[in-house]
GROMACS .gro file of C-alpha atoms in nm:
model
  260
    1MET     CA    1   9.776  11.806   8.175
    2PRO     CA    2   9.924  11.786   8.511
    3PRO     CA    3   9.747  11.650   8.850
    4ARG     CA    4   9.516  11.822   8.985
    5LYS     CA    5   9.535  11.941   9.393
    6ARG     CA    6   9.284  11.757   9.568
    7PRO     CA    7   9.075  11.964   9.784
    8THR     CA    8   9.035  11.840  10.137
    9GLY     CA    9   8.761  11.724  10.301
   10ALA     CA   10   8.505  11.414  10.247
   11THR     CA   11   8.696  11.057  10.156
   12ILE     CA   12   8.571  10.995   9.829
   13ILE     CA   13   8.524  10.626   9.730
   14ALA     CA   14   8.428  10.498   9.415
   15VAL     CA   15   8.297  10.144   9.378
   16ALA     CA   16   8.376   9.992   9.014
   17ASN     CA   17   8.334   9.702   8.823
   18GLN     CA   18   8.281   9.672   8.527
   19LYS     CA   19   8.122   9.399   8.513
   20GLY     CA   20   7.687   9.406   8.545
   21GLY     CA   21   7.569   9.185   8.857
   22VAL     CA   22   7.801   9.249   9.114
   23ALA     CA   23   7.649   9.362   9.374
   24LYS     CA   24   7.783   9.724   9.292
   25THR     CA   25   7.434   9.960   9.339
   26THR     CA   26   7.299   9.717   9.656
   27SER     CA   27   7.700   9.760   9.806
   28VAL     CA   28   7.659  10.125   9.761
   29ALA     CA   29   7.334  10.160   9.956
   30SER     CA   30   7.446   9.955  10.254
   31LEU     CA   31   7.760  10.108  10.274
   32GLY     CA   32   7.664  10.385  10.318
   33ALA     CA   33   7.332  10.314  10.541
   34ALA     CA   34   7.598  10.153  10.790
   35PHE     CA   35   7.805  10.433  10.745
   36ALA     CA   36   7.561  10.656  10.821
   37GLU     CA   37   7.460  10.428  11.152
   38LEU     CA   38   7.848  10.465  11.244
   39GLY     CA   39   7.763  10.915  11.274
   40LYS     CA   40   7.904  10.954  10.930
   41ARG     CA   41   7.791  11.245  10.677
   42VAL     CA   42   7.747  11.058  10.357
   43LEU     CA   43   7.685  11.173  10.040
   44LEU     CA   44   7.626  10.900   9.767
   45VAL     CA   45   7.589  10.960   9.398
   46ASP     CA   46   7.477  10.796   9.079
   47LEU     CA   47   7.665  10.794   8.827
   48ASP     CA   48   7.478  10.489   8.643
   49ALA     CA   49   7.212  10.633   8.380
   50GLN     CA   50   7.043  10.322   8.501
   51ALA     CA   51   6.956  10.500   8.781
   52CYS     CA   52   6.967  10.160   9.009
   53LEU     CA   53   7.073  10.339   9.338
   54THR     CA   54   6.842  10.650   9.280
   55PHE     CA   55   6.554  10.436   9.283
   56SER     CA   56   6.673  10.165   9.531
   57LEU     CA   57   6.678  10.477   9.759
   58GLY     CA   58   6.305  10.537   9.677
   59VAL     CA   59   6.334  10.876   9.414
   60ASP     CA   60   6.173  10.802   9.134
   61PRO     CA   61   6.475  10.840   8.825
   62ASP     CA   62   6.142  10.897   8.562
   63ALA     CA   63   6.022  11.198   8.832
   64VAL     CA   64   6.370  11.397   8.873
   65GLU     CA   65   6.472  11.735   8.699
   66GLU     CA   66   6.708  11.799   8.786
   67SER     CA   67   7.004  11.483   8.791
   68ILE     CA   68   7.377  11.411   8.823
   69HIS     CA   69   7.369  11.488   8.442
   70HIS     CA   70   7.302  11.848   8.492
   71VAL     CA   71   7.563  11.806   8.741
   72LEU     CA   72   7.873  11.727   8.503
   73LEU     CA   73   7.715  11.923   8.191
   74GLY     CA   74   7.706  12.289   8.452
   75GLN     CA   75   7.341  12.291   8.349
   76ALA     CA   76   7.308  12.278   8.774
   77GLU     CA   77   7.497  12.313   9.120
   78LEU     CA   78   7.502  11.955   9.321
   79LYS     CA   79   7.396  12.127   9.655
   80ASP     CA   80   7.077  12.166   9.399
   81VAL     CA   81   7.030  11.818   9.293
   82VAL     CA   82   7.059  11.666   9.665
   83VAL     CA   83   6.837  11.440   9.806
   84GLU     CA   84   6.735  11.326  10.165
   85CYS     CA   85   6.701  10.991  10.206
   86GLU     CA   86   6.513  10.781  10.486
   87ASP     CA   87   6.812  10.570  10.529
   88GLY     CA   88   7.061  10.879  10.700
   89VAL     CA   89   7.203  10.949  10.375
   90HIS     CA   90   7.240  11.138  10.080
   91LEU     CA   91   7.208  11.087   9.726
   92VAL     CA   92   7.326  11.247   9.416
   93PRO     CA   93   6.993  11.106   9.185
   94SER     CA   94   7.034  10.957   8.791
   95SER     CA   95   6.855  10.968   8.547
   96ILE     CA   96   6.829  10.816   8.201
   97ASP     CA   97   6.947  11.154   8.078
   98LEU     CA   98   7.283  11.081   8.172
   99ALA     CA   99   7.291  10.783   7.919
  100GLY     CA  100   7.418  11.106   7.694
  101THR     CA  101   7.688  11.284   7.875
  102GLU     CA  102   7.930  11.093   7.789
  103ALA     CA  103   7.913  11.199   7.444
  104VAL     CA  104   7.898  11.587   7.533
  105LEU     CA  105   8.176  11.516   7.801
  106LEU     CA  106   8.407  11.373   7.504
  107GLY     CA  107   8.459  11.703   7.334
  108ARG     CA  108   8.550  11.901   7.614
  109PRO     CA  109   8.894  11.957   7.782
  110ALA     CA  110   9.007  11.787   8.112
  111ARG     CA  111   8.688  11.597   8.107
  112GLU     CA  112   8.810  11.320   8.345
  113TYR     CA  113   8.770  11.617   8.582
  114VAL     CA  114   8.448  11.754   8.604
  115LEU     CA  115   8.344  11.536   8.852
  116GLN     CA  116   8.592  11.586   9.094
  117THR     CA  117   8.511  12.006   9.005
  118ALA     CA  118   8.144  11.896   9.125
  119LEU     CA  119   8.195  11.742   9.424
  120GLU     CA  120   8.454  12.042   9.579
  121SER     CA  121   8.144  12.254   9.701
  122ALA     CA  122   8.062  11.949   9.841
  123ARG     CA  123   8.328  11.799  10.056
  124LYS     CA  124   8.322  12.047  10.315
  125ASP     CA  125   7.984  11.874  10.413
  126TYR     CA  126   8.051  11.484  10.464
  127ASP     CA  127   8.246  11.299  10.546
  128ILE     CA  128   8.261  10.993  10.288
  129VAL     CA  129   8.112  11.018   9.908
  130LEU     CA  130   8.039  10.661   9.740
  131ILE     CA  131   8.021  10.638   9.357
  132ASP     CA  132   7.773  10.406   9.210
  133CYS     CA  133   8.001  10.399   8.921
  134SER     CA  134   7.872  10.209   8.632
  135PRO     CA  135   7.945   9.898   8.476
  136SER     CA  136   8.210   9.972   8.181
  137LEU     CA  137   8.527  10.153   8.179
  138GLY     CA  138   8.412  10.461   7.965
  139VAL     CA  139   8.413  10.860   8.056
  140LEU     CA  140   8.197  10.865   8.397
  141THR     CA  141   8.382  10.598   8.528
  142LEU     CA  142   8.731  10.726   8.498
  143ASN     CA  143   8.555  11.053   8.622
  144ALA     CA  144   8.485  10.881   8.972
  145LEU     CA  145   8.878  10.722   8.932
  146THR     CA  146   8.948  11.088   8.906
  147ALA     CA  147   8.778  11.203   9.179
  148ALA     CA  148   8.807  10.916   9.404
  149SER     CA  149   9.107  10.898   9.662
  150GLY     CA  150   9.007  10.514   9.733
  151LEU     CA  151   8.851  10.263   9.500
  152ILE     CA  152   8.626   9.957   9.631
  153ILE     CA  153   8.590   9.663   9.393
  154PRO     CA  154   8.256   9.448   9.384
  155MET     CA  155   8.369   9.093   9.282
  156PRO     CA  156   8.094   8.771   9.324
  157CYS     CA  157   8.232   8.508   9.445
  158GLU     CA  158   8.253   8.304   9.142
  159MET     CA  159   8.535   8.210   8.906
  160LEU     CA  160   8.390   8.339   8.622
  161SER     CA  161   8.373   8.711   8.790
  162HIS     CA  162   8.773   8.713   8.807
  163ARG     CA  163   8.732   8.849   8.407
  164GLY     CA  164   8.739   9.189   8.355
  165VAL     CA  165   8.905   9.254   8.713
  166GLY     CA  166   9.265   9.224   8.586
  167GLN     CA  167   9.124   9.565   8.280
  168LEU     CA  168   8.945   9.735   8.578
  169LEU     CA  169   9.284   9.717   8.735
  170ASP     CA  170   9.526   9.828   8.456
  171THR     CA  171   9.226  10.171   8.374
  172VAL     CA  172   9.373  10.193   8.740
  173ALA     CA  173   9.701  10.195   8.724
  174ASP     CA  174   9.671  10.412   8.384
  175VAL     CA  175   9.462  10.704   8.620
  176LYS     CA  176   9.755  10.666   8.880
  177LYS     CA  177   9.989  10.723   8.634
  178ILE     CA  178   9.828  11.009   8.486
  179LEU     CA  179   9.512  11.201   8.607
  180ASN     CA  180   9.547  11.084   9.014
  181LYS     CA  181   9.839  10.969   9.153
  182LYS     CA  182   9.667  10.920   9.549
  183LEU     CA  183   9.413  10.680   9.393
  184LYS     CA  184   9.431  10.331   9.600
  185VAL     CA  185   9.257  10.054   9.591
  186ILE     CA  186   9.116   9.995   9.906
  187GLY     CA  187   8.992   9.662   9.859
  188ILE     CA  188   8.815   9.374   9.667
  189LEU     CA  189   8.438   9.317   9.885
  190PRO     CA  190   8.356   8.961   9.795
  191THR     CA  191   7.977   8.975   9.762
  192LEU     CA  192   7.711   8.727   9.685
  193PHE     CA  193   7.885   8.439   9.891
  194ASP     CA  194   7.788   8.121   9.981
  195GLY     CA  195   7.943   7.977  10.258
  196ARG     CA  196   7.805   7.619  10.177
  197SER     CA  197   8.006   7.620   9.779
  198ASN     CA  198   8.327   7.467   9.818
  199HIS     CA  199   8.348   7.673   9.441
  200ALA     CA  200   8.300   7.986   9.647
  201GLN     CA  201   8.504   7.937   9.932
  202GLU     CA  202   8.824   7.865   9.661
  203VAL     CA  203   8.740   8.125   9.473
  204LEU     CA  204   8.739   8.356   9.783
  205SER     CA  205   9.074   8.204   9.920
  206ASP     CA  206   9.254   8.300   9.551
  207VAL     CA  207   9.082   8.635   9.504
  208GLY     CA  208   9.380   8.845   9.713
  209GLU     CA  209   9.690   8.648   9.587
  210ARG     CA  210   9.548   8.661   9.247
  211TYR     CA  211   9.537   9.044   9.236
  212GLY     CA  212   9.786   9.130   9.510
  213LEU     CA  213   9.490   9.373   9.646
  214PRO     CA  214   9.319   9.343  10.002
  215VAL     CA  215   8.977   9.132  10.045
  216LEU     CA  216   8.752   9.344  10.230
  217SER     CA  217   8.599   9.079  10.569
  218PRO     CA  218   8.344   8.976  10.582
  219PRO     CA  219   8.223   8.812  10.260
  220ILE     CA  220   7.854   8.931  10.155
  221PRO     CA  221   7.646   8.622  10.133
  222ARG     CA  222   7.426   8.555   9.932
  223THR     CA  223   7.025   8.686  10.070
  224VAL     CA  224   6.677   8.711   9.905
  225ARG     CA  225   6.673   8.994  10.150
  226PHE     CA  226   6.895   9.208   9.896
  227ALA     CA  227   6.640   9.130   9.625
  228GLU     CA  228   6.389   9.280   9.852
  229ALA     CA  229   6.490   9.582   9.967
  230PRO     CA  230   6.474   9.842   9.691
  231ALA     CA  231   6.100   9.784   9.600
  232VAL     CA  232   6.043   9.988   9.986
  233GLY     CA  233   6.324  10.192   9.869
  234ARG     CA  234   6.538  10.104  10.133
  235SER     CA  235   6.882   9.981  10.190
  236ILE     CA  236   6.869   9.607  10.357
  237LEU     CA  237   6.992   9.770  10.722
  238ALA     CA  238   6.643   9.911  10.729
  239THR     CA  239   6.433   9.647  10.585
  240SER     CA  240   6.586   9.323  10.729
  241ARG     CA  241   6.819   9.452  11.026
  242THR     CA  242   6.917   9.154  11.187
  243SER     CA  243   7.001   8.899  10.856
  244LYS     CA  244   7.364   8.785  10.758
  245GLY     CA  245   7.360   9.078  10.494
  246ALA     CA  246   7.275   9.376  10.697
  247ARG     CA  247   7.554   9.241  10.995
  248ALA     CA  248   7.807   9.185  10.744
  249TYR     CA  249   7.787   9.561  10.600
  250ARG     CA  250   7.817   9.628  10.941
  251ASP     CA  251   8.136   9.433  11.001
  252VAL     CA  252   8.275   9.560  10.699
  253ALA     CA  253   8.245   9.942  10.724
  254ALA     CA  254   8.350   9.932  11.057
  255ALA     CA  255   8.673   9.787  10.955
  256LEU     CA  256   8.684  10.041  10.684
  257VAL     CA  257   8.610  10.402  10.908
  258PRO     CA  258   8.969  10.428  11.046
  259GLN     CA  259   9.158  10.367  10.672
  260LEU     CA  260   8.934  10.674  10.577
   0.00000   0.00000   0.00000
């Protein structure tokens, strides 16, 4: 099937890494809030059945009646499931129902384009759409990569975190060849960074050269403030505005805006 013509409108960015525990959800929530502070209209899409982004933004996944699951299966319109959150962003929530979505989509034609089609109606209403992908390289992540024009890869500054990034980049190469020629890797986002650690410094200096990709700056520091924020349903930009983590995400967002 030839690639579909991509409509104009919002810049869609997938945030993906099939390895868990890389601060992916934290990055989506924090960058989303930072973009909103810069005056951008921001939509966040929770594409993970664990619904961590949904919970982190103060929405109870167990109380969600319609979610991204229903949108992908054609049972609801995207605009009807969007929730307005306190951080100045809008959210397409997830729920445990999403765990069964891939199995249903596998039997459908053009299954990789379902999310792109669903987002078309929203592109005119937003400047930036961030997609929080599940920690896998399944059909849902392929949907995100097909819908997006850019990809951010969060990666902790630990040597073992390199494992799997190569596999993700292989998938990206396949997607560019077959499904989405315009997909671009915006960069690797270093997370859980400990500036006192020689190991973290070495990983940070190595990662860009190893993969031939931009490394977003500054690196996101390791701080307990990130763990505290979801408990009150806000991002770290609201719960600890002057912390190192909040400042880092603001700086990354400000540097990205001219590219989007």
